[in-house]
Tab-separated table of C-alpha atoms in Angstrom:
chain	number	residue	atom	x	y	z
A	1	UNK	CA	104.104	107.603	117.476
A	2	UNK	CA	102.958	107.167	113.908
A	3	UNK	CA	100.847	103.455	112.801
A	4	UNK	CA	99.156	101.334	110.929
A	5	UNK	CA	97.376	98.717	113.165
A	6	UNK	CA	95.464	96.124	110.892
A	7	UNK	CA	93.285	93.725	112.164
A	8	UNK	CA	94.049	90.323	113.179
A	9	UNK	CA	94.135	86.573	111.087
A	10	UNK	CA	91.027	85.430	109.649
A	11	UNK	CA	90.013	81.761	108.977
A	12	UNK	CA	87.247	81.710	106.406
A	13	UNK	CA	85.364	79.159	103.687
A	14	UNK	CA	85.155	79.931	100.137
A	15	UNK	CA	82.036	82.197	99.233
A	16	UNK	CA	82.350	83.734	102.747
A	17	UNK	CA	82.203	87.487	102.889
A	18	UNK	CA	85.156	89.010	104.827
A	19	UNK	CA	86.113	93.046	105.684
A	20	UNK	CA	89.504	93.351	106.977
A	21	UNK	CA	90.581	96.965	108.502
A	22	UNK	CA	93.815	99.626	108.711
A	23	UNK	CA	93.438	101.923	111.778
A	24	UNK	CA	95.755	104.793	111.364
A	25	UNK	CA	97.337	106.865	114.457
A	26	UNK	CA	99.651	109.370	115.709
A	27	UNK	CA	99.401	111.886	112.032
A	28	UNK	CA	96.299	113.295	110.069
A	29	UNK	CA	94.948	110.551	109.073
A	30	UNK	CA	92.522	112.262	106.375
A	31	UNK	CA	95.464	113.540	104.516
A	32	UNK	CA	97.418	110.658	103.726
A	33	UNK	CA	96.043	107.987	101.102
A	34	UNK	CA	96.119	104.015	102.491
A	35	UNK	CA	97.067	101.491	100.057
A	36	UNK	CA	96.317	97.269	99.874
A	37	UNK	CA	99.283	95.300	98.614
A	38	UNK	CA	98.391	91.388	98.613
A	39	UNK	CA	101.494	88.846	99.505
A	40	UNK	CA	100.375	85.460	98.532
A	41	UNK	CA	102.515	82.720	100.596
A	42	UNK	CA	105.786	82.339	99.318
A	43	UNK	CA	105.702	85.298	96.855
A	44	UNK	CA	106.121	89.065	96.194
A	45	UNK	CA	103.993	91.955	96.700
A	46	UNK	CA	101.042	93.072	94.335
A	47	UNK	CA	99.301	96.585	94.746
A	48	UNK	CA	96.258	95.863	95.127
A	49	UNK	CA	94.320	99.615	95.357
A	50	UNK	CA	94.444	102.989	97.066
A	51	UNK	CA	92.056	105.451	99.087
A	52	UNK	CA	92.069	108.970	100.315
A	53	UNK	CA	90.234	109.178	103.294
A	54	UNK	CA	89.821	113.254	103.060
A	55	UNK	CA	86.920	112.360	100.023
A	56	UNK	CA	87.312	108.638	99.512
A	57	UNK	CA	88.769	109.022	95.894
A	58	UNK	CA	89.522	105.354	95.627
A	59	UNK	CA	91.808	104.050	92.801
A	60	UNK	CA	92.223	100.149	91.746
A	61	UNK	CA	94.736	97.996	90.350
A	62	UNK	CA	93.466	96.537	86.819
A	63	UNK	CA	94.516	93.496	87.981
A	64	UNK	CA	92.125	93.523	91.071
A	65	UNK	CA	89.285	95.894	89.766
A	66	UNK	CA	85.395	94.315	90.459
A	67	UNK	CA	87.051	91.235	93.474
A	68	UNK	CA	87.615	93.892	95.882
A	69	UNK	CA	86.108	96.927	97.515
A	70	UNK	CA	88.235	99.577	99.593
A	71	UNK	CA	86.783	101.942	101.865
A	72	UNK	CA	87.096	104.552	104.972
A	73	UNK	CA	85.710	105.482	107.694
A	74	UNK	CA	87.593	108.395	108.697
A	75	UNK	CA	85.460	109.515	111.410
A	76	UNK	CA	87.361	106.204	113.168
A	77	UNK	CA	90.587	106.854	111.212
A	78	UNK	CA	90.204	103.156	109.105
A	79	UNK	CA	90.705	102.121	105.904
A	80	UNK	CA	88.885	98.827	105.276
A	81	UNK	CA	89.297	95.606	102.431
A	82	UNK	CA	86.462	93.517	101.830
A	83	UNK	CA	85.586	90.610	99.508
A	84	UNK	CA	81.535	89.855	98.728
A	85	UNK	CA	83.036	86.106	98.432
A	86	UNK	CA	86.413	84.929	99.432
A	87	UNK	CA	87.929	82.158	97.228
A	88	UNK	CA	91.129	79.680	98.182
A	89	UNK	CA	93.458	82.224	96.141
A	90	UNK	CA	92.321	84.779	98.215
A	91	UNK	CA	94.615	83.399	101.058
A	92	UNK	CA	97.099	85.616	101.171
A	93	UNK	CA	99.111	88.051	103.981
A	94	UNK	CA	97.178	91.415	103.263
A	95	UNK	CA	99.200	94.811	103.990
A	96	UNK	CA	98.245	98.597	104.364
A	97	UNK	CA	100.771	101.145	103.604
A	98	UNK	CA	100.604	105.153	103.409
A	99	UNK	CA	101.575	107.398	100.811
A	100	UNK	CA	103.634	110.642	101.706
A	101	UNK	CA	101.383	113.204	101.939
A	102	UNK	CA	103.631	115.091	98.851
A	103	UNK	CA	105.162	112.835	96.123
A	104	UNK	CA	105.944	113.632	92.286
A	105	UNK	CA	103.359	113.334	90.052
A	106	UNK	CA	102.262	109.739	89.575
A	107	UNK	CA	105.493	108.417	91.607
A	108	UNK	CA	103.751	107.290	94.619
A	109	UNK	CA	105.659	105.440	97.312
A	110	UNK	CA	104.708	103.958	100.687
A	111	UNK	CA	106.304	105.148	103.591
A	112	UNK	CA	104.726	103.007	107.026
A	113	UNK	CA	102.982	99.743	106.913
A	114	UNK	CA	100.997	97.772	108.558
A	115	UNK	CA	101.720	94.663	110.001
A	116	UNK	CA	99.612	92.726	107.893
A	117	UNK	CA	96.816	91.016	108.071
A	118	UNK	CA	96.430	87.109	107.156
A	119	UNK	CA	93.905	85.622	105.164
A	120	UNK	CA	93.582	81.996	105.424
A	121	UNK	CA	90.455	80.923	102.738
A	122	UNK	CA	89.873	77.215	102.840
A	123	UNK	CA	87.056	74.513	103.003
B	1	UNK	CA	100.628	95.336	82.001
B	2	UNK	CA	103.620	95.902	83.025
B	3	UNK	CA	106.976	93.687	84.856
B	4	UNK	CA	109.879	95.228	86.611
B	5	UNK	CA	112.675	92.368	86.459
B	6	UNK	CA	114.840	91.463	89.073
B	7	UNK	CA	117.229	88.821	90.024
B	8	UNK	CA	115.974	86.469	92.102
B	9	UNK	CA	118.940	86.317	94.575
B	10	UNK	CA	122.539	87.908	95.680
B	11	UNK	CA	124.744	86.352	97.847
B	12	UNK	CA	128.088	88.494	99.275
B	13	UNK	CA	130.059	88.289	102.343
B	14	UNK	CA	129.907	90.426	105.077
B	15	UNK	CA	131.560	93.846	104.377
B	16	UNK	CA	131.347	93.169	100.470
B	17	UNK	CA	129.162	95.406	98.170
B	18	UNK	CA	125.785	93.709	97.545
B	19	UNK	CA	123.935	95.368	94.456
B	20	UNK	CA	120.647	94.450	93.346
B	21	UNK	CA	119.028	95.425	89.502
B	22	UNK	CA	115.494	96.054	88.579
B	23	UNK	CA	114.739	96.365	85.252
B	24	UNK	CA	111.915	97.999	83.514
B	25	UNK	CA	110.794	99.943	80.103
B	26	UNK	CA	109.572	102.979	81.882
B	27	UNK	CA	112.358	103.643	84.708
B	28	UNK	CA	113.430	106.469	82.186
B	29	UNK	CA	110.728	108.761	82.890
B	30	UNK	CA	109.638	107.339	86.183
B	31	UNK	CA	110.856	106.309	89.980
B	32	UNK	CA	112.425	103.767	91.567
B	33	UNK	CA	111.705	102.987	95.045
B	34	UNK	CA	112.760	100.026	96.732
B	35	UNK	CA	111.355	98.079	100.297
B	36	UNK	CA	113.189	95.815	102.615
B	37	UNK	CA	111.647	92.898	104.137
B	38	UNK	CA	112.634	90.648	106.371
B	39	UNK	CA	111.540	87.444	107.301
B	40	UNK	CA	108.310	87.682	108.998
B	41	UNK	CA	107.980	90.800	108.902
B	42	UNK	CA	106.340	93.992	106.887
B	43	UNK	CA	108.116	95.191	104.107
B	44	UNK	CA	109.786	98.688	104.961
B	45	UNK	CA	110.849	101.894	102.976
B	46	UNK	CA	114.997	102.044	102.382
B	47	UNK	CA	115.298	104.177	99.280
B	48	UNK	CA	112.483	106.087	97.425
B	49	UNK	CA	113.103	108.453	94.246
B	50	UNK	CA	115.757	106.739	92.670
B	51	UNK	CA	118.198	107.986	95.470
B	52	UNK	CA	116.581	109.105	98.817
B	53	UNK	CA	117.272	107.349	102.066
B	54	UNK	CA	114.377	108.053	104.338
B	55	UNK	CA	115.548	109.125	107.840
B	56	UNK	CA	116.820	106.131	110.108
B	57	UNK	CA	117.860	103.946	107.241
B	58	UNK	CA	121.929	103.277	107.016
B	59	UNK	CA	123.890	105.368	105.112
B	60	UNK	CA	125.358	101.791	103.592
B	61	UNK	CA	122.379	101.886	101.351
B	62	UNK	CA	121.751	103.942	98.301
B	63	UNK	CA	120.103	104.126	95.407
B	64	UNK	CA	120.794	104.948	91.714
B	65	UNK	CA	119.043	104.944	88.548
B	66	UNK	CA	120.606	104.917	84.504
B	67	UNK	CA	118.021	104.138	81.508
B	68	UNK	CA	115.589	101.321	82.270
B	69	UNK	CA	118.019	99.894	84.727
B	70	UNK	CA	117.760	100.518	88.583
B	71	UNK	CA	120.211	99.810	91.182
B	72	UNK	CA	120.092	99.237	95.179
B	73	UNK	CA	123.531	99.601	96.606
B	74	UNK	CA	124.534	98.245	100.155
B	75	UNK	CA	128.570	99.078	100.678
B	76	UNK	CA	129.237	96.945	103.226
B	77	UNK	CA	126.654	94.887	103.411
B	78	UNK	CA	125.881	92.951	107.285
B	79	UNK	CA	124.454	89.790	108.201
B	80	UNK	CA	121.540	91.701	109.339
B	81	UNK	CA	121.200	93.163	105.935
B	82	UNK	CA	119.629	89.844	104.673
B	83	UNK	CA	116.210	89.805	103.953
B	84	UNK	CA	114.088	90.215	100.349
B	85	UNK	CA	114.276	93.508	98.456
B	86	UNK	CA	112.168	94.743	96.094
B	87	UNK	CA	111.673	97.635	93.189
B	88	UNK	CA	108.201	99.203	93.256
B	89	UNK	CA	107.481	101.973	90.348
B	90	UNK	CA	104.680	102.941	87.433
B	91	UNK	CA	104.516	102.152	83.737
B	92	UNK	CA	104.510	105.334	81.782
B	93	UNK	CA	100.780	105.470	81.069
B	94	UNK	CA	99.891	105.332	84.910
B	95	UNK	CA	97.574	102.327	84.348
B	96	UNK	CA	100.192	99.561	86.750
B	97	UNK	CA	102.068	100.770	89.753
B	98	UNK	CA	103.915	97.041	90.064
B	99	UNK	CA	106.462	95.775	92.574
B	100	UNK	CA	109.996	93.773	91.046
B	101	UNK	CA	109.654	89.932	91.817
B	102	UNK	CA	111.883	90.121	94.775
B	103	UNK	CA	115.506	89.133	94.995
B	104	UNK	CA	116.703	87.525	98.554
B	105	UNK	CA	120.109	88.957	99.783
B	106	UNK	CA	121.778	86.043	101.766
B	107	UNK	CA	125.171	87.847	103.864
B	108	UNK	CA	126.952	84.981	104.707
């Protein structure tokens, strides 16, 4: 069967560093890209970024460009998220999701998630 | 950047037609797709491409798409049916891929 397991809740102080990961199983996992969407409590969804494990071609979201870093591993089939120094908005419920392997053009969509992953930043 | 617009709630009875708008500049020349999520959980795929049910999602929902106006359809919609839905699409430059604000169905 086809997931996305994510790693488990985090409890972390402001200025910590923290890498949070997206194991992908059951499909190729170095042909599908592996987005970050951020929920913040209470609110919506943001996109956050996107990575192709086949090359790591990794594209941001203006909004989140230089306060995050994704990455891969694909020899262990993960896509990570990682801060250099976590701040109280950070807390947040962070998803992975994968992109079809074929979409149109720029229409990307995401069709399995994660479970999620929550962040809990606070002194 | 970028803002797709939705309402932030619907409310129908059971068995009544819940549909739910997201508005945005660029819909003419670009996607709609639209997530489920219920409480607690992950968001999930129920339409993508304007009108495409993936496989395993209820043929009560569809999907439909006219100017900068999209439209989630549920005929029929069930109590388990409630949850928050949102629009997720790209401006016309490629620059923002943004998700609506939500709108919460309550079936009740």
């Amino acid at each position: 069967e086809v997931h996305l397991v994510q790693s488990g809740t985090e409890v972390k102080k402001p200025g910590e560093p923290l890498k949070i990961s997206c194991k992908g199983s059951g499909y190729d996992f170095s042909s599908y890209w592996i987005a970050w969407v951020r929920q913040m409590p209470g609110k919506g969804l943001e996109w956050m970024g996107i990575i192709y494990p086949g090359d790591s071609d990794t594209r941001y979201s203006p909004s989140f460009q230089g306060q995050i870093t994704i990455s891969v591993d694909k020899s262990i089939r993960t896509a990570f998220l990682q801060w250099n120094r976590l701040k109280d908005s950070d807390t947040a419920t962070y998803y992975c999701a994968r992109r079809p392997m074929i979409v149109v053009g720029e229409n990307w969509y995401f069709d399995l998630w994660g479970r999620g992953t929550l962040v809990i930043v606070s002194s | 950047s970028y803002e797709l617009t939705q309402p932030p709630s619907v409310s129908v009875s059971p068995g009544q037609t819940a549909r739910i708008t997201c508005s945005g500049d660029a819909l003419p020349k670009r996607y709609t797709h639209w997530y489920q999520q219920k409480s607690g959980q992950a968001p999930g795929l129920v339409i993508y491409e304007d009108t495409k049910r993936p496989s395993g999602i209820p043929e009560r929902f569809s999907g439909s798409s006219s100017g900068t106006m999209a439209t989630l359809t549920i005929s029929g919609a069930q109590v388990e049916d409630e949850a928050d839905y949102y629009c997720y699409s790209i401006d016309t430059s490629g620059d923002h891929r943004v998700f609506g604000g939500g709108t919460k169905l309550t079936v009740l």
